PDB file of C-alpha atoms in Angstrom:
ATOM      1  CA  UNK A  24       0.000   0.000   0.000  1.00 71.00           C
ATOM      2  CA  UNK A  25       1.816   3.158  -1.103  1.00 88.00           C
ATOM      3  CA  UNK A  26       1.700   6.226   1.061  1.00 92.00           C
ATOM      4  CA  UNK A  27      -0.251   9.106  -0.435  1.00 93.00           C
ATOM      5  CA  UNK A  28      -0.204  11.686   2.334  1.00 95.00           C
ATOM      6  CA  UNK A  29       3.078  12.946   3.686  1.00 96.00           C
ATOM      7  CA  UNK A  30       4.141  15.259   6.456  1.00 97.00           C
ATOM      8  CA  UNK A  31       5.754  17.991   4.345  1.00 96.00           C
ATOM      9  CA  UNK A  32       6.031  21.755   4.175  1.00 97.00           C
ATOM     10  CA  UNK A  33       2.680  23.025   2.971  1.00 96.00           C
ATOM     11  CA  UNK A  34       0.612  19.956   3.824  1.00 97.00           C
ATOM     12  CA  UNK A  35      -2.800  20.925   5.168  1.00 97.00           C
ATOM     13  CA  UNK A  36      -3.818  18.937   8.223  1.00 97.00           C
ATOM     14  CA  UNK A  37      -7.040  18.603  10.151  1.00 97.00           C
ATOM     15  CA  UNK A  38      -6.501  19.063  13.864  1.00 97.00           C
ATOM     16  CA  UNK A  39      -8.319  16.244  15.590  1.00 93.00           C
ATOM     17  CA  UNK A  40      -7.366  16.857  19.215  1.00 91.00           C
ATOM     18  CA  UNK A  41      -6.084  19.468  21.570  1.00 94.00           C
ATOM     19  CA  UNK A  42      -6.849  23.182  21.954  1.00 95.00           C
ATOM     20  CA  UNK A  43      -7.341  23.825  18.209  1.00 95.00           C
ATOM     21  CA  UNK A  44      -9.570  20.819  17.695  1.00 95.00           C
ATOM     22  CA  UNK A  45     -11.753  20.911  14.583  1.00 95.00           C
ATOM     23  CA  UNK A  46      -9.697  23.420  12.573  1.00 97.00           C
ATOM     24  CA  UNK A  47      -7.321  23.031   9.658  1.00 97.00           C
ATOM     25  CA  UNK A  48      -3.782  24.341   9.452  1.00 97.00           C
ATOM     26  CA  UNK A  49      -0.753  24.124   7.173  1.00 97.00           C
ATOM     27  CA  UNK A  50       2.566  22.584   8.186  1.00 97.00           C
ATOM     28  CA  UNK A  51       5.233  25.286   8.090  1.00 97.00           C
ATOM     29  CA  UNK A  52       8.192  23.295   9.356  1.00 97.00           C
ATOM     30  CA  UNK A  53       9.033  20.048  11.088  1.00 97.00           C
ATOM     31  CA  UNK A  54      10.497  20.310  14.595  1.00 97.00           C
ATOM     32  CA  UNK A  55      11.204  16.646  15.105  1.00 93.00           C
ATOM     33  CA  UNK A  56       9.666  13.212  14.611  1.00 94.00           C
ATOM     34  CA  UNK A  57       6.621  14.025  16.732  1.00 95.00           C
ATOM     35  CA  UNK A  58       6.098  17.785  16.513  1.00 97.00           C
ATOM     36  CA  UNK A  59       5.548  20.218  13.674  1.00 97.00           C
ATOM     37  CA  UNK A  60       5.179  23.964  13.442  1.00 97.00           C
ATOM     38  CA  UNK A  61       1.697  24.714  12.108  1.00 97.00           C
ATOM     39  CA  UNK A  62      -0.045  27.887  11.028  1.00 97.00           C
ATOM     40  CA  UNK A  63      -3.658  28.429   9.994  1.00 96.00           C
ATOM     41  CA  UNK A  64      -4.213  32.168   9.536  1.00 97.00           C
ATOM     42  CA  UNK A  65      -7.403  31.654   7.494  1.00 96.00           C
ATOM     43  CA  UNK A  66      -8.909  29.207   9.986  1.00 95.00           C
ATOM     44  CA  UNK A  67      -8.007  30.872  13.276  1.00 96.00           C
ATOM     45  CA  UNK A  68      -5.022  28.733  14.239  1.00 97.00           C
ATOM     46  CA  UNK A  69      -2.094  30.788  15.475  1.00 97.00           C
ATOM     47  CA  UNK A  70       1.446  29.714  14.639  1.00 97.00           C
ATOM     48  CA  UNK A  71       2.504  27.084  17.143  1.00 97.00           C
ATOM     49  CA  UNK A  72       4.102  23.702  17.702  1.00 97.00           C
ATOM     50  CA  UNK A  73       1.670  20.828  17.522  1.00 97.00           C
ATOM     51  CA  UNK A  74       2.080  17.086  18.012  1.00 97.00           C
ATOM     52  CA  UNK A  75       1.561  14.941  14.904  1.00 96.00           C
ATOM     53  CA  UNK A  76      -0.414  12.463  16.984  1.00 94.00           C
ATOM     54  CA  UNK A  77      -3.211  15.004  17.314  1.00 94.00           C
ATOM     55  CA  UNK A  78      -3.369  15.807  13.597  1.00 95.00           C
ATOM     56  CA  UNK A  79      -4.783  14.012  10.595  1.00 95.00           C
ATOM     57  CA  UNK A  80      -3.262  14.776   7.203  1.00 96.00           C
ATOM     58  CA  UNK A  81      -5.629  15.828   4.441  1.00 97.00           C
ATOM     59  CA  UNK A  82      -5.022  15.402   0.735  1.00 95.00           C
ATOM     60  CA  UNK A  83      -4.737  19.169   0.314  1.00 96.00           C
ATOM     61  CA  UNK A  84      -1.377  20.838   0.163  1.00 96.00           C
ATOM     62  CA  UNK A  85       0.027  24.206  -0.886  1.00 97.00           C
ATOM     63  CA  UNK A  86       3.500  25.365  -1.808  1.00 96.00           C
ATOM     64  CA  UNK A  87       5.565  27.728   0.281  1.00 96.00           C
ATOM     65  CA  UNK A  88       9.154  27.677   1.527  1.00 96.00           C
ATOM     66  CA  UNK A  89       9.918  26.281   4.964  1.00 94.00           C
ATOM     67  CA  UNK A  90       9.544  28.769   7.846  1.00 95.00           C
ATOM     68  CA  UNK A  91       7.483  31.051   5.590  1.00 96.00           C
ATOM     69  CA  UNK A  92       5.896  33.949   7.422  1.00 96.00           C
ATOM     70  CA  UNK A  93       2.212  33.931   8.337  1.00 97.00           C
ATOM     71  CA  UNK A  94       1.610  36.518   5.592  1.00 97.00           C
ATOM     72  CA  UNK A  95       2.999  34.189   2.909  1.00 97.00           C
ATOM     73  CA  UNK A  96       1.079  31.195   4.319  1.00 97.00           C
ATOM     74  CA  UNK A  97      -2.156  33.190   4.291  1.00 97.00           C
ATOM     75  CA  UNK A  98      -1.555  34.304   0.698  1.00 97.00           C
ATOM     76  CA  UNK A  99      -0.964  30.728  -0.482  1.00 97.00           C
ATOM     77  CA  UNK A 100      -3.940  29.305   1.427  1.00 97.00           C
ATOM     78  CA  UNK A 101      -6.256  31.957   0.010  1.00 97.00           C
ATOM     79  CA  UNK A 102      -4.886  31.650  -3.536  1.00 97.00           C
ATOM     80  CA  UNK A 103      -5.451  27.882  -3.471  1.00 97.00           C
ATOM     81  CA  UNK A 104      -8.921  28.308  -1.909  1.00 97.00           C
ATOM     82  CA  UNK A 105      -8.051  25.730   0.721  1.00 97.00           C
ATOM     83  CA  UNK A 106     -10.892  26.694   3.045  1.00 96.00           C
ATOM     84  CA  UNK A 107     -13.500  26.234   0.301  1.00 97.00           C
ATOM     85  CA  UNK A 108     -11.998  22.943  -0.855  1.00 97.00           C
ATOM     86  CA  UNK A 109     -11.987  21.684   2.727  1.00 97.00           C
ATOM     87  CA  UNK A 110     -15.592  22.759   3.342  1.00 97.00           C
ATOM     88  CA  UNK A 111     -16.681  21.006   0.116  1.00 97.00           C
ATOM     89  CA  UNK A 112     -14.817  17.809   0.879  1.00 97.00           C
ATOM     90  CA  UNK A 113     -16.715  14.714   1.942  1.00 97.00           C
ATOM     91  CA  UNK A 114     -14.582  14.469   5.099  1.00 96.00           C
ATOM     92  CA  UNK A 115     -15.651  17.898   6.334  1.00 97.00           C
ATOM     93  CA  UNK A 116     -19.295  17.190   5.499  1.00 97.00           C
ATOM     94  CA  UNK A 117     -19.115  13.935   7.444  1.00 96.00           C
ATOM     95  CA  UNK A 118     -17.711  15.734  10.490  1.00 96.00           C
ATOM     96  CA  UNK A 119     -20.512  18.292  10.351  1.00 96.00           C
ATOM     97  CA  UNK A 120     -23.153  15.585   9.911  1.00 96.00           C
ATOM     98  CA  UNK A 121     -21.778  13.667  12.896  1.00 95.00           C
ATOM     99  CA  UNK A 122     -21.885  16.801  15.015  1.00 95.00           C
ATOM    100  CA  UNK A 123     -25.492  17.456  14.070  1.00 96.00           C
ATOM    101  CA  UNK A 124     -26.444  13.852  14.746  1.00 95.00           C
ATOM    102  CA  UNK A 125     -24.756  13.914  18.136  1.00 95.00           C
ATOM    103  CA  UNK A 126     -26.534  17.101  19.180  1.00 96.00           C
ATOM    104  CA  UNK A 127     -30.024  15.795  18.332  1.00 96.00           C
ATOM    105  CA  UNK A 128     -32.637  15.846  21.073  1.00 97.00           C
ATOM    106  CA  UNK A 129     -35.311  13.213  21.436  1.00 97.00           C
ATOM    107  CA  UNK A 130     -37.726  15.511  19.626  1.00 98.00           C
ATOM    108  CA  UNK A 131     -35.267  15.845  16.729  1.00 97.00           C
ATOM    109  CA  UNK A 132     -34.952  12.065  16.541  1.00 97.00           C
ATOM    110  CA  UNK A 133     -38.745  11.797  16.487  1.00 98.00           C
ATOM    111  CA  UNK A 134     -38.929  14.309  13.640  1.00 97.00           C
ATOM    112  CA  UNK A 135     -36.196  12.434  11.761  1.00 97.00           C
ATOM    113  CA  UNK A 136     -38.028   9.147  12.162  1.00 97.00           C
ATOM    114  CA  UNK A 137     -41.264  10.676  10.891  1.00 98.00           C
ATOM    115  CA  UNK A 138     -39.497  12.317   7.931  1.00 98.00           C
ATOM    116  CA  UNK A 139     -37.737   9.056   7.017  1.00 97.00           C
ATOM    117  CA  UNK A 140     -40.953   7.038   7.176  1.00 98.00           C
ATOM    118  CA  UNK A 141     -42.755   9.632   5.005  1.00 98.00           C
ATOM    119  CA  UNK A 142     -39.991   9.456   2.391  1.00 97.00           C
ATOM    120  CA  UNK A 143     -39.935   5.655   2.445  1.00 98.00           C
ATOM    121  CA  UNK A 144     -43.694   5.594   2.053  1.00 98.00           C
ATOM    122  CA  UNK A 145     -43.489   7.718  -1.108  1.00 98.00           C
ATOM    123  CA  UNK A 146     -40.761   5.445  -2.520  1.00 97.00           C
ATOM    124  CA  UNK A 147     -42.607   2.231  -1.684  1.00 97.00           C
ATOM    125  CA  UNK A 148     -45.875   3.433  -3.228  1.00 97.00           C
ATOM    126  CA  UNK A 149     -44.112   4.456  -6.431  1.00 97.00           C
ATOM    127  CA  UNK A 150     -42.182   1.153  -6.524  1.00 97.00           C
ATOM    128  CA  UNK A 151     -45.259  -0.984  -5.933  1.00 96.00           C
ATOM    129  CA  UNK A 152     -47.125   0.938  -8.683  1.00 95.00           C
ATOM    130  CA  UNK A 153     -44.302   0.163 -11.140  1.00 94.00           C
ATOM    131  CA  UNK A 154     -44.144  -3.503 -10.032  1.00 94.00           C
ATOM    132  CA  UNK A 155     -47.918  -3.889 -10.511  1.00 94.00           C
ATOM    133  CA  UNK A 156     -47.746  -2.444 -14.024  1.00 94.00           C
ATOM    134  CA  UNK A 157     -44.895  -4.790 -14.979  1.00 94.00           C
ATOM    135  CA  UNK A 158     -46.641  -7.825 -13.507  1.00 93.00           C
ATOM    136  CA  UNK A 159     -49.780  -6.975 -15.491  1.00 93.00           C
ATOM    137  CA  UNK A 160     -47.674  -6.766 -18.642  1.00 92.00           C
ATOM    138  CA  UNK A 161     -46.199 -10.146 -17.780  1.00 88.00           C
ATOM    139  CA  UNK A 162     -42.690  -8.793 -17.553  1.00 82.00           C
ATOM    140  CA  UNK A 163     -42.051 -10.115 -14.012  1.00 73.00           C
TER     141      UNK A 163
ATOM    142  CA  UNK B  27      14.606  18.993  42.337  1.00 90.00           C
ATOM    143  CA  UNK B  28      11.490  17.599  40.718  1.00 91.00           C
ATOM    144  CA  UNK B  29      11.411  18.591  37.073  1.00 92.00           C
ATOM    145  CA  UNK B  30       7.651  19.134  37.142  1.00 93.00           C
ATOM    146  CA  UNK B  31       5.854  20.123  33.958  1.00 95.00           C
ATOM    147  CA  UNK B  32       7.737  22.390  31.568  1.00 96.00           C
ATOM    148  CA  UNK B  33      10.729  23.977  33.218  1.00 97.00           C
ATOM    149  CA  UNK B  34      11.168  27.748  33.037  1.00 97.00           C
ATOM    150  CA  UNK B  35      14.330  29.758  32.704  1.00 98.00           C
ATOM    151  CA  UNK B  36      15.213  32.096  35.564  1.00 98.00           C
ATOM    152  CA  UNK B  37      18.009  34.605  35.934  1.00 98.00           C
ATOM    153  CA  UNK B  38      18.958  34.555  39.612  1.00 98.00           C
ATOM    154  CA  UNK B  39      21.380  37.142  40.976  1.00 98.00           C
ATOM    155  CA  UNK B  40      22.760  36.839  44.473  1.00 97.00           C
ATOM    156  CA  UNK B  41      25.584  38.120  46.612  1.00 97.00           C
ATOM    157  CA  UNK B  42      27.262  37.573  49.930  1.00 97.00           C
ATOM    158  CA  UNK B  43      25.823  39.782  52.647  1.00 96.00           C
ATOM    159  CA  UNK B  44      27.968  42.923  52.959  1.00 96.00           C
ATOM    160  CA  UNK B  45      29.951  43.346  56.190  1.00 95.00           C
ATOM    161  CA  UNK B  46      32.057  46.140  57.713  1.00 95.00           C
ATOM    162  CA  UNK B  47      35.188  44.557  56.172  1.00 94.00           C
ATOM    163  CA  UNK B  48      33.547  44.157  52.786  1.00 93.00           C
ATOM    164  CA  UNK B  49      30.797  46.713  52.206  1.00 94.00           C
ATOM    165  CA  UNK B  50      30.532  46.025  48.432  1.00 95.00           C
ATOM    166  CA  UNK B  51      30.271  42.324  47.616  1.00 96.00           C
ATOM    167  CA  UNK B  52      30.296  41.103  44.007  1.00 97.00           C
ATOM    168  CA  UNK B  53      27.055  39.957  42.391  1.00 97.00           C
ATOM    169  CA  UNK B  54      26.808  36.481  40.946  1.00 98.00           C
ATOM    170  CA  UNK B  55      24.319  35.640  38.254  1.00 97.00           C
ATOM    171  CA  UNK B  56      23.123  32.182  37.250  1.00 97.00           C
ATOM    172  CA  UNK B  57      20.867  30.854  34.576  1.00 97.00           C
ATOM    173  CA  UNK B  58      18.640  28.327  36.366  1.00 97.00           C
ATOM    174  CA  UNK B  59      16.043  26.033  34.825  1.00 98.00           C
ATOM    175  CA  UNK B  60      13.386  25.204  37.380  1.00 97.00           C
ATOM    176  CA  UNK B  61       9.616  24.625  37.575  1.00 97.00           C
ATOM    177  CA  UNK B  62       9.096  27.822  39.590  1.00 96.00           C
ATOM    178  CA  UNK B  63      10.898  30.691  41.287  1.00 97.00           C
ATOM    179  CA  UNK B  64      11.079  28.972  44.667  1.00 97.00           C
ATOM    180  CA  UNK B  65      12.954  25.989  43.282  1.00 97.00           C
ATOM    181  CA  UNK B  66      15.067  28.357  41.183  1.00 97.00           C
ATOM    182  CA  UNK B  67      16.303  30.127  44.307  1.00 98.00           C
ATOM    183  CA  UNK B  68      17.007  26.816  45.966  1.00 97.00           C
ATOM    184  CA  UNK B  69      19.023  25.576  42.990  1.00 97.00           C
ATOM    185  CA  UNK B  70      20.887  28.862  42.896  1.00 98.00           C
ATOM    186  CA  UNK B  71      22.122  28.312  46.461  1.00 98.00           C
ATOM    187  CA  UNK B  72      22.927  24.680  45.663  1.00 97.00           C
ATOM    188  CA  UNK B  73      25.271  25.727  42.857  1.00 97.00           C
ATOM    189  CA  UNK B  74      26.652  28.804  44.596  1.00 97.00           C
ATOM    190  CA  UNK B  75      27.692  26.763  47.604  1.00 96.00           C
ATOM    191  CA  UNK B  76      29.755  24.538  45.344  1.00 96.00           C
ATOM    192  CA  UNK B  77      31.413  27.464  43.596  1.00 96.00           C
ATOM    193  CA  UNK B  78      31.875  30.188  46.172  1.00 96.00           C
ATOM    194  CA  UNK B  79      32.262  30.446  49.915  1.00 95.00           C
ATOM    195  CA  UNK B  80      28.796  31.657  50.873  1.00 95.00           C
ATOM    196  CA  UNK B  81      25.405  30.117  51.293  1.00 94.00           C
ATOM    197  CA  UNK B  82      21.792  31.020  51.891  1.00 97.00           C
ATOM    198  CA  UNK B  83      22.338  32.044  55.506  1.00 97.00           C
ATOM    199  CA  UNK B  84      25.334  34.242  54.704  1.00 96.00           C
ATOM    200  CA  UNK B  85      24.025  35.675  51.448  1.00 97.00           C
ATOM    201  CA  UNK B  86      21.009  37.207  49.830  1.00 97.00           C
ATOM    202  CA  UNK B  87      19.251  36.868  46.525  1.00 97.00           C
ATOM    203  CA  UNK B  88      19.109  40.211  44.781  1.00 97.00           C
ATOM    204  CA  UNK B  89      16.732  39.298  41.990  1.00 97.00           C
ATOM    205  CA  UNK B  90      14.890  36.384  40.420  1.00 98.00           C
ATOM    206  CA  UNK B  91      13.525  37.049  36.930  1.00 98.00           C
ATOM    207  CA  UNK B  92      11.829  34.667  34.585  1.00 98.00           C
ATOM    208  CA  UNK B  93      13.392  34.877  31.146  1.00 97.00           C
ATOM    209  CA  UNK B  94      10.974  34.400  28.270  1.00 97.00           C
ATOM    210  CA  UNK B  95      12.126  32.991  24.962  1.00 96.00           C
ATOM    211  CA  UNK B  96      13.071  35.737  22.504  1.00 96.00           C
ATOM    212  CA  UNK B  97      11.857  33.960  19.385  1.00 96.00           C
ATOM    213  CA  UNK B  98       9.389  31.276  20.484  1.00 96.00           C
ATOM    214  CA  UNK B  99       8.275  30.553  16.907  1.00 96.00           C
ATOM    215  CA  UNK B 100      11.715  29.834  15.490  1.00 96.00           C
ATOM    216  CA  UNK B 101      12.913  26.240  15.500  1.00 97.00           C
ATOM    217  CA  UNK B 102      16.367  25.925  17.008  1.00 97.00           C
ATOM    218  CA  UNK B 103      18.845  23.126  17.605  1.00 98.00           C
ATOM    219  CA  UNK B 104      19.954  23.207  21.226  1.00 98.00           C
ATOM    220  CA  UNK B 105      23.231  21.755  22.424  1.00 98.00           C
ATOM    221  CA  UNK B 106      23.145  20.946  26.127  1.00 98.00           C
ATOM    222  CA  UNK B 107      26.274  20.230  28.111  1.00 98.00           C
ATOM    223  CA  UNK B 108      25.479  18.500  31.351  1.00 97.00           C
ATOM    224  CA  UNK B 109      26.952  16.512  34.178  1.00 97.00           C
ATOM    225  CA  UNK B 110      25.064  13.708  35.864  1.00 98.00           C
ATOM    226  CA  UNK B 111      25.548  11.007  38.488  1.00 97.00           C
ATOM    227  CA  UNK B 112      25.013   7.471  37.338  1.00 97.00           C
ATOM    228  CA  UNK B 113      24.893   4.519  39.683  1.00 96.00           C
ATOM    229  CA  UNK B 114      28.635   4.010  39.484  1.00 96.00           C
ATOM    230  CA  UNK B 115      30.146   7.425  38.817  1.00 96.00           C
ATOM    231  CA  UNK B 116      29.590  10.929  37.526  1.00 97.00           C
ATOM    232  CA  UNK B 117      29.874  11.742  33.827  1.00 98.00           C
ATOM    233  CA  UNK B 118      29.792  14.670  31.426  1.00 98.00           C
ATOM    234  CA  UNK B 119      27.531  14.600  28.432  1.00 97.00           C
ATOM    235  CA  UNK B 120      26.667  16.622  25.363  1.00 98.00           C
ATOM    236  CA  UNK B 121      23.159  16.180  24.032  1.00 98.00           C
ATOM    237  CA  UNK B 122      21.224  17.856  21.243  1.00 98.00           C
ATOM    238  CA  UNK B 123      17.520  18.611  20.999  1.00 98.00           C
ATOM    239  CA  UNK B 124      15.393  20.409  18.482  1.00 97.00           C
ATOM    240  CA  UNK B 125      12.812  22.725  19.995  1.00 97.00           C
ATOM    241  CA  UNK B 126      11.300  26.192  19.871  1.00 97.00           C
ATOM    242  CA  UNK B 127      12.410  27.338  23.334  1.00 97.00           C
ATOM    243  CA  UNK B 128      15.380  26.757  25.624  1.00 97.00           C
ATOM    244  CA  UNK B 129      13.088  25.678  28.430  1.00 97.00           C
ATOM    245  CA  UNK B 130      11.411  23.179  26.123  1.00 97.00           C
ATOM    246  CA  UNK B 131      14.776  21.713  25.134  1.00 97.00           C
ATOM    247  CA  UNK B 132      15.963  21.476  28.753  1.00 98.00           C
ATOM    248  CA  UNK B 133      12.699  19.825  29.768  1.00 98.00           C
ATOM    249  CA  UNK B 134      13.167  17.349  26.907  1.00 97.00           C
ATOM    250  CA  UNK B 135      16.691  16.727  28.196  1.00 98.00           C
ATOM    251  CA  UNK B 136      15.551  15.919  31.721  1.00 98.00           C
ATOM    252  CA  UNK B 137      12.900  13.537  30.420  1.00 97.00           C
ATOM    253  CA  UNK B 138      15.361  11.937  28.008  1.00 97.00           C
ATOM    254  CA  UNK B 139      18.020  11.467  30.714  1.00 98.00           C
ATOM    255  CA  UNK B 140      15.422   9.882  32.938  1.00 97.00           C
ATOM    256  CA  UNK B 141      14.353   7.535  30.177  1.00 98.00           C
ATOM    257  CA  UNK B 142      17.719   6.586  28.712  1.00 97.00           C
ATOM    258  CA  UNK B 143      19.934   6.640  31.798  1.00 97.00           C
ATOM    259  CA  UNK B 144      17.470   6.464  34.682  1.00 97.00           C
ATOM    260  CA  UNK B 145      19.001   9.732  35.905  1.00 97.00           C
ATOM    261  CA  UNK B 146      16.822  11.584  38.390  1.00 97.00           C
ATOM    262  CA  UNK B 147      16.519  15.357  38.132  1.00 96.00           C
ATOM    263  CA  UNK B 148      18.457  15.979  41.333  1.00 96.00           C
ATOM    264  CA  UNK B 149      21.514  14.246  39.908  1.00 97.00           C
ATOM    265  CA  UNK B 150      21.607  16.281  36.705  1.00 98.00           C
ATOM    266  CA  UNK B 151      23.498  19.576  36.507  1.00 97.00           C
ATOM    267  CA  UNK B 152      23.059  21.633  33.364  1.00 97.00           C
ATOM    268  CA  UNK B 153      26.416  23.207  32.596  1.00 97.00           C
ATOM    269  CA  UNK B 154      25.557  25.060  29.428  1.00 97.00           C
ATOM    270  CA  UNK B 155      22.722  25.289  26.912  1.00 97.00           C
ATOM    271  CA  UNK B 156      23.225  27.081  23.609  1.00 96.00           C
ATOM    272  CA  UNK B 157      21.417  27.136  20.299  1.00 97.00           C
ATOM    273  CA  UNK B 158      23.696  25.455  17.759  1.00 97.00           C
ATOM    274  CA  UNK B 159      23.877  26.215  14.041  1.00 97.00           C
ATOM    275  CA  UNK B 160      22.585  23.387  11.879  1.00 96.00           C
ATOM    276  CA  UNK B 161      25.996  22.757  10.298  1.00 96.00           C
ATOM    277  CA  UNK B 162      27.579  22.309  13.719  1.00 97.00           C
ATOM    278  CA  UNK B 163      25.119  19.730  15.014  1.00 97.00           C
ATOM    279  CA  UNK B 164      26.632  16.381  15.873  1.00 97.00           C
ATOM    280  CA  UNK B 165      23.702  14.104  16.578  1.00 97.00           C
ATOM    281  CA  UNK B 166      22.136  12.251  13.600  1.00 97.00           C
ATOM    282  CA  UNK B 167      18.622  12.396  15.032  1.00 96.00           C
ATOM    283  CA  UNK B 168      18.770  16.183  14.927  1.00 97.00           C
ATOM    284  CA  UNK B 169      20.668  16.320  11.623  1.00 97.00           C
ATOM    285  CA  UNK B 170      18.024  14.245   9.854  1.00 96.00           C
ATOM    286  CA  UNK B 171      15.556  17.112  10.322  1.00 96.00           C
ATOM    287  CA  UNK B 172      17.854  19.545   8.508  1.00 96.00           C
ATOM    288  CA  UNK B 173      16.175  19.212   5.131  1.00 94.00           C
ATOM    289  CA  UNK B 174      14.401  22.089   3.427  1.00 93.00           C
ATOM    290  CA  UNK B 175      12.277  19.591   1.466  1.00 94.00           C
ATOM    291  CA  UNK B 176      11.594  17.265   4.360  1.00 96.00           C
ATOM    292  CA  UNK B 177       8.871  14.766   3.640  1.00 96.00           C
ATOM    293  CA  UNK B 178       7.832  11.610   5.453  1.00 96.00           C
ATOM    294  CA  UNK B 179       4.650   9.563   5.796  1.00 95.00           C
ATOM    295  CA  UNK B 180       2.996   8.481   9.003  1.00 94.00           C
ATOM    296  CA  UNK B 181       3.201   4.746   8.428  1.00 91.00           C
ATOM    297  CA  UNK B 182       1.845   3.152  11.571  1.00 89.00           C
ATOM    298  CA  UNK B 183      -0.777   5.310  13.229  1.00 90.00           C
ATOM    299  CA  UNK B 184      -1.564   3.677  16.504  1.00 86.00           C
ATOM    300  CA  UNK B 185      -4.789   5.131  17.836  1.00 79.00           C
ATOM    301  CA  UNK B 186      -5.332   5.248  21.555  1.00 75.00           C
ATOM    302  CA  UNK B 187      -8.039   2.794  22.502  1.00 69.00           C
ATOM    303  CA  UNK B 188     -11.082   5.036  22.741  1.00 70.00           C
ATOM    304  CA  UNK B 189     -14.242   3.902  24.449  1.00 70.00           C
ATOM    305  CA  UNK B 190     -15.224   0.356  23.835  1.00 76.00           C
ATOM    306  CA  UNK B 191     -13.239  -2.618  25.007  1.00 79.00           C
ATOM    307  CA  UNK B 192     -14.919  -4.833  22.438  1.00 83.00           C
ATOM    308  CA  UNK B 193     -15.089  -3.631  18.846  1.00 81.00           C
ATOM    309  CA  UNK B 194     -17.030  -4.901  15.867  1.00 86.00           C
ATOM    310  CA  UNK B 195     -14.091  -4.532  13.464  1.00 85.00           C
ATOM    311  CA  UNK B 196     -10.395  -5.152  13.948  1.00 85.00           C
ATOM    312  CA  UNK B 197      -8.655  -1.800  14.389  1.00 82.00           C
ATOM    313  CA  UNK B 198      -6.086  -0.801  11.759  1.00 85.00           C
ATOM    314  CA  UNK B 199      -3.038   1.453  11.575  1.00 89.00           C
ATOM    315  CA  UNK B 200      -3.124   2.467   7.902  1.00 88.00           C
ATOM    316  CA  UNK B 201      -4.827   5.850   7.572  1.00 84.00           C
ATOM    317  CA  UNK B 202      -4.096   7.369   4.213  1.00 77.00           C
TER     318      UNK B 202
END
């Protein structure tokens, strides 16, 4: 299995744990095997050291030289529309959906159940109509 | 000393109490790495006693200042010269660490000495700690990070066991 995501200068990572949890940031430099210097000026992450264990690498990356200033990092992130690409990605949508699901109250779950059963009813009625027509025509 | 948490750098200045024979005593300054100012003062007297002929009862501390890192967002290679007591003798050592702050590097050093040599904090004396230029670094673990195009994967991501003791699927370590 080849490796597709690398810890490298410019790699955008999702911060899964710690004080900046839930935000994305770019890797500016590598401190050592376990820590990197990250910066996320467009997502509210100040420049700091962060442990790799608390970060998940995304497939987005930008190009800037190592130790680039926050100004340069911001310019590259905005030029590559990283925030939009992240928000459109399936990963980000899944995180948001999970958060919504987790924050549901019992009333919300009731409403969801009712909405699902209404939708399924529409589908089943349409399906059964089609099946009946095909059976009449001898196709099934 | 207990190297609790992240150590902080203190500049401690002390002098022998002035007497009629010696109204102006020289000031001595030390760079102490300690968890707080109280321990810093204590370590100051510990070292001063070994170097000069006065101690806490015959001297006074003129000032204790915490020194903040000048450039806390710049990665530096720190060379640390230290002296420590092992079970069978006392040795000098030179170690290198890569960190953003001096205090961070010294804290790493104490943890590393504890792990690799079972040296307790009270038996370690930091002689000198300087940032070292990348070309002058001697340790391969630090030198391997000196690459402007550094790139490495995270091959075996061990996730801490979260929540359930019994899982439906076997956990994996390949997250690409």
